[in-house]
Coordinates of N, CA and C in Angstrom, one line a residue:
X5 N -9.1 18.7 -18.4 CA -7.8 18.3 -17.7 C -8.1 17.0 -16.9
X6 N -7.3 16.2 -17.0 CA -7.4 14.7 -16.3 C -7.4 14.9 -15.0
X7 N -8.3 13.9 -14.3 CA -8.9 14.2 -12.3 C -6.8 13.9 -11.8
X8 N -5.7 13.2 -12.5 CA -4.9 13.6 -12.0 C -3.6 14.5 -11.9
X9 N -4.0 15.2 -13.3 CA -3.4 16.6 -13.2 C -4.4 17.5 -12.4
X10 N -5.2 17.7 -12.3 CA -6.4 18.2 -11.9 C -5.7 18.2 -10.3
X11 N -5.5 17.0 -9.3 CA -5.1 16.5 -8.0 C -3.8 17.0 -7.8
X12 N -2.8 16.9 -9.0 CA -1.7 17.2 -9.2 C -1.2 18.5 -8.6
X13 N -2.5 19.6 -9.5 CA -2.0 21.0 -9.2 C -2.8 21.2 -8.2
X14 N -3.7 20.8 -7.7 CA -4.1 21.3 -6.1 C -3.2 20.4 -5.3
X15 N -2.9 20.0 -5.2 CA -1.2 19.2 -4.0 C -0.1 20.8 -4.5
X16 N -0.3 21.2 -5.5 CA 0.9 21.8 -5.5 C 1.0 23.4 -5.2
X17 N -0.3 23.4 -5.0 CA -1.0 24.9 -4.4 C -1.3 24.8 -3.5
X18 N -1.3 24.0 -2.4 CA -1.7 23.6 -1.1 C -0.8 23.8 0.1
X19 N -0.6 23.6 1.4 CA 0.2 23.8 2.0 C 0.1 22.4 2.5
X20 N -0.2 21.1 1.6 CA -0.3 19.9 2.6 C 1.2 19.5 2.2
X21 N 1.4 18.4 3.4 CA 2.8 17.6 3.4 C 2.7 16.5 2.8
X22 N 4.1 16.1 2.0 CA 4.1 14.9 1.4 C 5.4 14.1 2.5
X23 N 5.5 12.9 2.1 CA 7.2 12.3 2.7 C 7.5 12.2 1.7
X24 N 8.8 13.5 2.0 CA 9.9 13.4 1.0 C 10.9 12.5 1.1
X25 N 11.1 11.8 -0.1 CA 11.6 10.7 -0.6 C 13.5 11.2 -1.7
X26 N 14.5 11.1 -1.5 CA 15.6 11.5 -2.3 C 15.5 10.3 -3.4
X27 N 15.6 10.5 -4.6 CA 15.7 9.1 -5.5 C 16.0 9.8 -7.1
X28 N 15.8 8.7 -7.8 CA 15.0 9.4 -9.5 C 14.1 9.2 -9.1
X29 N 13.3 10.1 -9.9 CA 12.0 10.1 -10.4 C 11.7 9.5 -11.3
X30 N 10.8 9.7 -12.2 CA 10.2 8.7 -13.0 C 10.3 9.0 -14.3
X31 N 11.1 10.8 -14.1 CA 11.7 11.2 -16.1 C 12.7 10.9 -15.9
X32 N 13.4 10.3 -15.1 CA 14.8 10.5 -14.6 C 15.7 11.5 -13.9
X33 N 15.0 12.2 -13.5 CA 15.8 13.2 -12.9 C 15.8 13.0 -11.6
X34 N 17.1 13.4 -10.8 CA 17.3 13.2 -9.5 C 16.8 14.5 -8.7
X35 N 16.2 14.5 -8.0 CA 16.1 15.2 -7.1 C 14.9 15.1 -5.8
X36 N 14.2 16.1 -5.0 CA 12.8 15.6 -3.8 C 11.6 15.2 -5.1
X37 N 10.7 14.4 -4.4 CA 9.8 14.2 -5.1 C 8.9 13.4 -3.4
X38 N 7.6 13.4 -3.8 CA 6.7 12.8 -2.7 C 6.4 11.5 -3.2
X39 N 6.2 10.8 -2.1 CA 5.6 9.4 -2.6 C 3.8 9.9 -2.5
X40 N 3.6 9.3 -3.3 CA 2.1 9.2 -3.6 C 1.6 7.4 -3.4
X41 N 0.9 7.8 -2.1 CA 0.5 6.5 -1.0 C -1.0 6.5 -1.3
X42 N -2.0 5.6 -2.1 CA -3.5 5.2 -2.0 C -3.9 3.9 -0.7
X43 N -4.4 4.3 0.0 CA -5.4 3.1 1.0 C -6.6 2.9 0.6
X44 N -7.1 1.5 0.0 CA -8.3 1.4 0.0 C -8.9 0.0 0.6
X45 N -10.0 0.0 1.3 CA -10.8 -1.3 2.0 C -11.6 -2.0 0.2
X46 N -11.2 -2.8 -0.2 CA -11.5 -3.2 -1.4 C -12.5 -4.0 -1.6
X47 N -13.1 -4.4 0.0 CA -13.9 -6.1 -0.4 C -14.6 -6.7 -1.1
X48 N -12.3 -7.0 -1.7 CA -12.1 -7.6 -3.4 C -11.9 -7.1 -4.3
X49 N -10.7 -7.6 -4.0 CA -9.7 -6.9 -5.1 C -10.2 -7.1 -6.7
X50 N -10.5 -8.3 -6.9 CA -10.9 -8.6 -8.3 C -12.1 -8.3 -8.8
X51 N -13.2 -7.9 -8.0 CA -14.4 -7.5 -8.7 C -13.9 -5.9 -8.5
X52 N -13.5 -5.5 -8.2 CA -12.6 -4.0 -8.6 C -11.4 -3.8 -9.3
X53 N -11.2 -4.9 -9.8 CA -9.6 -4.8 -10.8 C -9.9 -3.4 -11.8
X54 N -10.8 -3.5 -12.3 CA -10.7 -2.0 -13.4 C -11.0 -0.6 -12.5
X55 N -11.4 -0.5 -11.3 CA -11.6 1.0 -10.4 C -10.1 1.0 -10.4
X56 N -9.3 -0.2 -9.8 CA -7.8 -0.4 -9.5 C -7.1 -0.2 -10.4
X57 N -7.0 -0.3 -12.1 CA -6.1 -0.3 -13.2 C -6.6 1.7 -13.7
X58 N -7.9 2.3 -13.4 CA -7.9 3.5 -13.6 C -7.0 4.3 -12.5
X59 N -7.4 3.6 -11.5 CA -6.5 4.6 -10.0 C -5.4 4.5 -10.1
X60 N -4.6 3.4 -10.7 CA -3.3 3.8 -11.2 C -2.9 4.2 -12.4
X61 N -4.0 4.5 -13.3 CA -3.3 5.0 -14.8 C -3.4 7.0 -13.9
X62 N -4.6 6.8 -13.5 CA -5.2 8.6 -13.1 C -3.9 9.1 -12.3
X63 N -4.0 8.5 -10.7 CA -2.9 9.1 -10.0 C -1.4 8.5 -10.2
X64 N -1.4 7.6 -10.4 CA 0.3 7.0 -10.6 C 1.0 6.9 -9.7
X65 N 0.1 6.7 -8.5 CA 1.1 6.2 -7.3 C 2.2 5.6 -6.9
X66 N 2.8 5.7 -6.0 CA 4.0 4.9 -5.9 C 3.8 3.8 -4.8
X67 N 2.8 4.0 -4.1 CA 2.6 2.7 -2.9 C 1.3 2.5 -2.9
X68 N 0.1 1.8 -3.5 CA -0.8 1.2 -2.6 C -1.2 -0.1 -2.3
X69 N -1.7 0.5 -0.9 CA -1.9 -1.0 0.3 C -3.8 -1.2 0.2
X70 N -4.0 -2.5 -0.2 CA -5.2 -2.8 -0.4 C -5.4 -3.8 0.8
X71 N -6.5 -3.3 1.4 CA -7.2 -4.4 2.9 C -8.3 -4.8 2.1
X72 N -8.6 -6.3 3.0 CA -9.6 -7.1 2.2 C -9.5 -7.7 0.5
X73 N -8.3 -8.3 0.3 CA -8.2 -8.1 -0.9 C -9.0 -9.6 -1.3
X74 N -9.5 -10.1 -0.1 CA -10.4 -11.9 -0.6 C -9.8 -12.9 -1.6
X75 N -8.0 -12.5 -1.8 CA -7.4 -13.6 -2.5 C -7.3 -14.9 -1.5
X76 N -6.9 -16.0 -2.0 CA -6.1 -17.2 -1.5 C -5.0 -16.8 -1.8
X77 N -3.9 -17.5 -1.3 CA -2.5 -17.4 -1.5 C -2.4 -18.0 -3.0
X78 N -3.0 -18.9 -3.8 CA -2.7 -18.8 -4.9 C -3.0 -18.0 -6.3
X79 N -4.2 -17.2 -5.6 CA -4.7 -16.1 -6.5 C -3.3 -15.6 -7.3
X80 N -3.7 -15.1 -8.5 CA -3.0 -14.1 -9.6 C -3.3 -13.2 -9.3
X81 N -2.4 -11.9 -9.2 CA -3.4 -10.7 -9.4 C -2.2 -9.7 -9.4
X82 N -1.9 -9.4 -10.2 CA -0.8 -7.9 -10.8 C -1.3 -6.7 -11.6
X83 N -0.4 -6.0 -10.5 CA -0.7 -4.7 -11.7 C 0.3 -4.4 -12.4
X84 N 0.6 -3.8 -13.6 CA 1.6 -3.1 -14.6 C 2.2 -2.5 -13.6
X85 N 3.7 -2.6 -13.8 CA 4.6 -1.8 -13.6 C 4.9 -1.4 -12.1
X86 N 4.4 -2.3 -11.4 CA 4.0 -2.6 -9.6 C 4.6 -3.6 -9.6
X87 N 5.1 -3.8 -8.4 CA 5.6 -4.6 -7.3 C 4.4 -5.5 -6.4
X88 N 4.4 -6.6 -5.9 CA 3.6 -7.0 -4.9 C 4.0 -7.6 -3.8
X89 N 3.1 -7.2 -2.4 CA 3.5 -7.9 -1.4 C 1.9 -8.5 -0.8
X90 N 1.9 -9.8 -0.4 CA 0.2 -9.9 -0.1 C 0.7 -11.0 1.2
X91 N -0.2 -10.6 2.2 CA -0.3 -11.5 2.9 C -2.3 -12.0 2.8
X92 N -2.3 -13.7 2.4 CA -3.6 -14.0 2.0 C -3.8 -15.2 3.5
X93 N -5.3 -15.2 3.4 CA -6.0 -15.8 4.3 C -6.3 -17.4 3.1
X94 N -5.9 -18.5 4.0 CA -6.0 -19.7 2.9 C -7.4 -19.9 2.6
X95 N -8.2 -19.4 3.3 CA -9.8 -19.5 2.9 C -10.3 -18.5 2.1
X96 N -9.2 -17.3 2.4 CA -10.1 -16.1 1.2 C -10.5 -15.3 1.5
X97 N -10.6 -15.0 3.2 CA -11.2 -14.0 3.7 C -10.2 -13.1 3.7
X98 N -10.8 -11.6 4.0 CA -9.8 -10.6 4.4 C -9.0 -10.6 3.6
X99 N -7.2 -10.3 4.2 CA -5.9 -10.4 3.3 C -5.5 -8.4 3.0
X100 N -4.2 -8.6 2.7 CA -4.0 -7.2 2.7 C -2.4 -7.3 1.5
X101 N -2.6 -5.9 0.8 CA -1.7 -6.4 -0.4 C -1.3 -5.2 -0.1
X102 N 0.3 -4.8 -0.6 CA 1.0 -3.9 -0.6 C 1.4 -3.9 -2.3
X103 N 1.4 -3.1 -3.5 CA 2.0 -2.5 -4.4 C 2.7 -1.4 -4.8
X104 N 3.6 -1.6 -4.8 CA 4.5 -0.6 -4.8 C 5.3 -0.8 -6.5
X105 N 5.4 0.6 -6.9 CA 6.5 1.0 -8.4 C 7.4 0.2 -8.0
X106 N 7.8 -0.6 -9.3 CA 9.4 -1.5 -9.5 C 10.4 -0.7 -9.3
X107 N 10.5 0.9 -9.3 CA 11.6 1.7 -9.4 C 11.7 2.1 -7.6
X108 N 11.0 1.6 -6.8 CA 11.1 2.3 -5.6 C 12.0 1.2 -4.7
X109 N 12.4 1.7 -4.2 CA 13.2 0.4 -2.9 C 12.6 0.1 -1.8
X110 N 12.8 -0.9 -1.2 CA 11.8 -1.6 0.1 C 12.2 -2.6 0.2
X111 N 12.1 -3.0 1.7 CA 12.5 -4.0 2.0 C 11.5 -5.1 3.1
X112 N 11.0 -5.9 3.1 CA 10.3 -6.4 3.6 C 10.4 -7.2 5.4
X113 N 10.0 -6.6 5.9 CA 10.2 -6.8 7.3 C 9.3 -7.5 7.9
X114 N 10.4 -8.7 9.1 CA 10.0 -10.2 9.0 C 9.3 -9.8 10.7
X115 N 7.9 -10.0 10.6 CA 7.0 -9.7 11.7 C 6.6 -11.3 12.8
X116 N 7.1 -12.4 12.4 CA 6.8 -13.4 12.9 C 7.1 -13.5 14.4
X117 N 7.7 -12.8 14.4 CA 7.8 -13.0 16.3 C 7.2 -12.2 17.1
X118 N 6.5 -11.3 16.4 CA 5.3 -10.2 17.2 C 4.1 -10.9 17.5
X119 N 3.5 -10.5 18.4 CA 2.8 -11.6 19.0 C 1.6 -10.3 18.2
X120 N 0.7 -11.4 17.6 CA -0.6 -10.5 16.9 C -2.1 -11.6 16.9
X121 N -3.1 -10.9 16.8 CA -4.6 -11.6 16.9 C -3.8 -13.0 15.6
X122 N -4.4 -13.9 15.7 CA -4.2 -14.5 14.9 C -5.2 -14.6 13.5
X123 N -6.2 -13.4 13.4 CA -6.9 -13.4 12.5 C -6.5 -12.2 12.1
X124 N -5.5 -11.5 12.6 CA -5.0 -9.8 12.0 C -4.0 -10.3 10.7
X125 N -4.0 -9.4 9.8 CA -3.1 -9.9 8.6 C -2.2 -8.0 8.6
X126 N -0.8 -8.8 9.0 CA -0.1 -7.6 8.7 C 0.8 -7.5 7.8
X127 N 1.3 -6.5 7.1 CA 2.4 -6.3 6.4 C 3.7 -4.9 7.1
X128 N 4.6 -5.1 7.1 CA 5.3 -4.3 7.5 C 6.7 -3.7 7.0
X129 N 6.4 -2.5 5.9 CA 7.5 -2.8 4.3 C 8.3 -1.5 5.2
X130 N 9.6 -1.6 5.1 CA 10.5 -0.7 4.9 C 11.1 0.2 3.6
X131 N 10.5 1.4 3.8 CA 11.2 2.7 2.7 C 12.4 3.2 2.9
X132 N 13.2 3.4 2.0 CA 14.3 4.5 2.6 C 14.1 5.4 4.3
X133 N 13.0 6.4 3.9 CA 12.9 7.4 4.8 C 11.7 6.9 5.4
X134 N 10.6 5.7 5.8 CA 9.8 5.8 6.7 C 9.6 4.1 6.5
X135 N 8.6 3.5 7.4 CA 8.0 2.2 7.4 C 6.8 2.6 6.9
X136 N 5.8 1.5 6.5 CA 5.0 1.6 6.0 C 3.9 0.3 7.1
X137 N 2.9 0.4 6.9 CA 2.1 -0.9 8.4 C 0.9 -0.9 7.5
X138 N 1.0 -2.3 6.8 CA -0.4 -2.2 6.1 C -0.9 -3.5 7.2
X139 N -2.6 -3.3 7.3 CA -3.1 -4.0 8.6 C -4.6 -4.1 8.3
X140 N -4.9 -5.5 8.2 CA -6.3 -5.3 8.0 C -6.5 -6.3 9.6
X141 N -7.5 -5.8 10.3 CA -7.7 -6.3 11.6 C -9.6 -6.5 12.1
X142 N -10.3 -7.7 11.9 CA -11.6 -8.0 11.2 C -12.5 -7.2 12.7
X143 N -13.4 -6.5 12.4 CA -14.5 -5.8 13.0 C -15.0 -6.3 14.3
X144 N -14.7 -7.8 14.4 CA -15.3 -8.2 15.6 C -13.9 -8.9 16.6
X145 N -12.9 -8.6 15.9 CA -11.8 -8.7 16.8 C -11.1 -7.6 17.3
X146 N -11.2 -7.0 18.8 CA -10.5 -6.1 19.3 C -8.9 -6.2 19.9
X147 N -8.2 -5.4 18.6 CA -6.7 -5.2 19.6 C -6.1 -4.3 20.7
X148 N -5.3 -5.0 21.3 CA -5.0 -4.3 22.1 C -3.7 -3.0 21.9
X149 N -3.7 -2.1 22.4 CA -2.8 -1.1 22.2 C -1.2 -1.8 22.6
X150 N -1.4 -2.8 23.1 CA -0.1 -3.4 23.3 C 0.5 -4.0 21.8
X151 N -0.4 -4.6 21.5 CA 0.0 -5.1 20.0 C 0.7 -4.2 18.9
X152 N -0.2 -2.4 18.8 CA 0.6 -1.8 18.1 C 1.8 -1.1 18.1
X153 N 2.4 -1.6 19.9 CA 3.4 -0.7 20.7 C 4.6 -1.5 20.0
X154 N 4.7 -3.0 19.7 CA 5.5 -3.7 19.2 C 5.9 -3.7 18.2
X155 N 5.2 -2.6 17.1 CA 5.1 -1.9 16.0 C 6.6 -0.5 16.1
X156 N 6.5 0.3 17.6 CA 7.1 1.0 17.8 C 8.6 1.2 17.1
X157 N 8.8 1.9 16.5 CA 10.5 2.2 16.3 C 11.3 3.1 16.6

């Protein structure tokens, strides 16, 4: 059995919680379904493109947020059948990418007037039913809890 039917039917014998999401799904049928959210610290996205193209054939997620993805802003870098949001460092360092399924809705929310480290790279996507805070924030810079208060909704 494949590691994501395998993942499948223990999520579905479990008593863990998903966010329920109202939409189609992906045979088309309307009804609850969970979003399936992956986080991974990638440092680098492209010397991992094939861990990345199995993790989405295996689980078939509908959102993942990659920290450290070491693009430039001109980097290429898509997956099948995914959406992208990337906020990139012009040197290359760090960076954080959001992909999300072409069939999900979202809306991109404009964080420019929140006062943040200036070496923090954030992203801040709106879902139907939840936000999402993708955030890579580098090891030798400490934030303050005030920074993520401004996050608050």
């Amino acid at each position: 059995m494949p590691l994501a039917n395998r993942l499948e039917k223990k999520l579905n014998n479990s008593d863990m919680v998903g966010i329920p999401e109202m939409s189609a799904d992906f045979n088309g049928i309307i009804g609850l379904y969970y979003m399936k959210i992956i986080h991974w610290n990638t440092c680098g996205i492209e010397k991992n493109q094939d861990a990345i193209v199995r993790l989405v054939r295996d689980f078939f997620p509908h959102i993942i947020a990659i920290n450290e993805n070491l693009l430039i802003p001109t980097s290429y870098f898509k997956l099948s059948g995914l959406s992208v949001v990337r906020k990139d460092e012009p040197n290359g360092a760090d960076g954080v990418a959001v992909f999300v399924r072409r069939k999900v809705k979202y809306n991109i929310v404009n964080i420019d007037r929140i006062n943040i480290p200036d070496r923090s790279q954030i992203l801040l996507i709106e879902f139907q039913k939840f936000c999402l805070i993708a955030m890579y924030n580098p090891p030798d810079l400490a934030i303050d809890p005030e920074h993520l208060n401004a996050f608050s909704i």
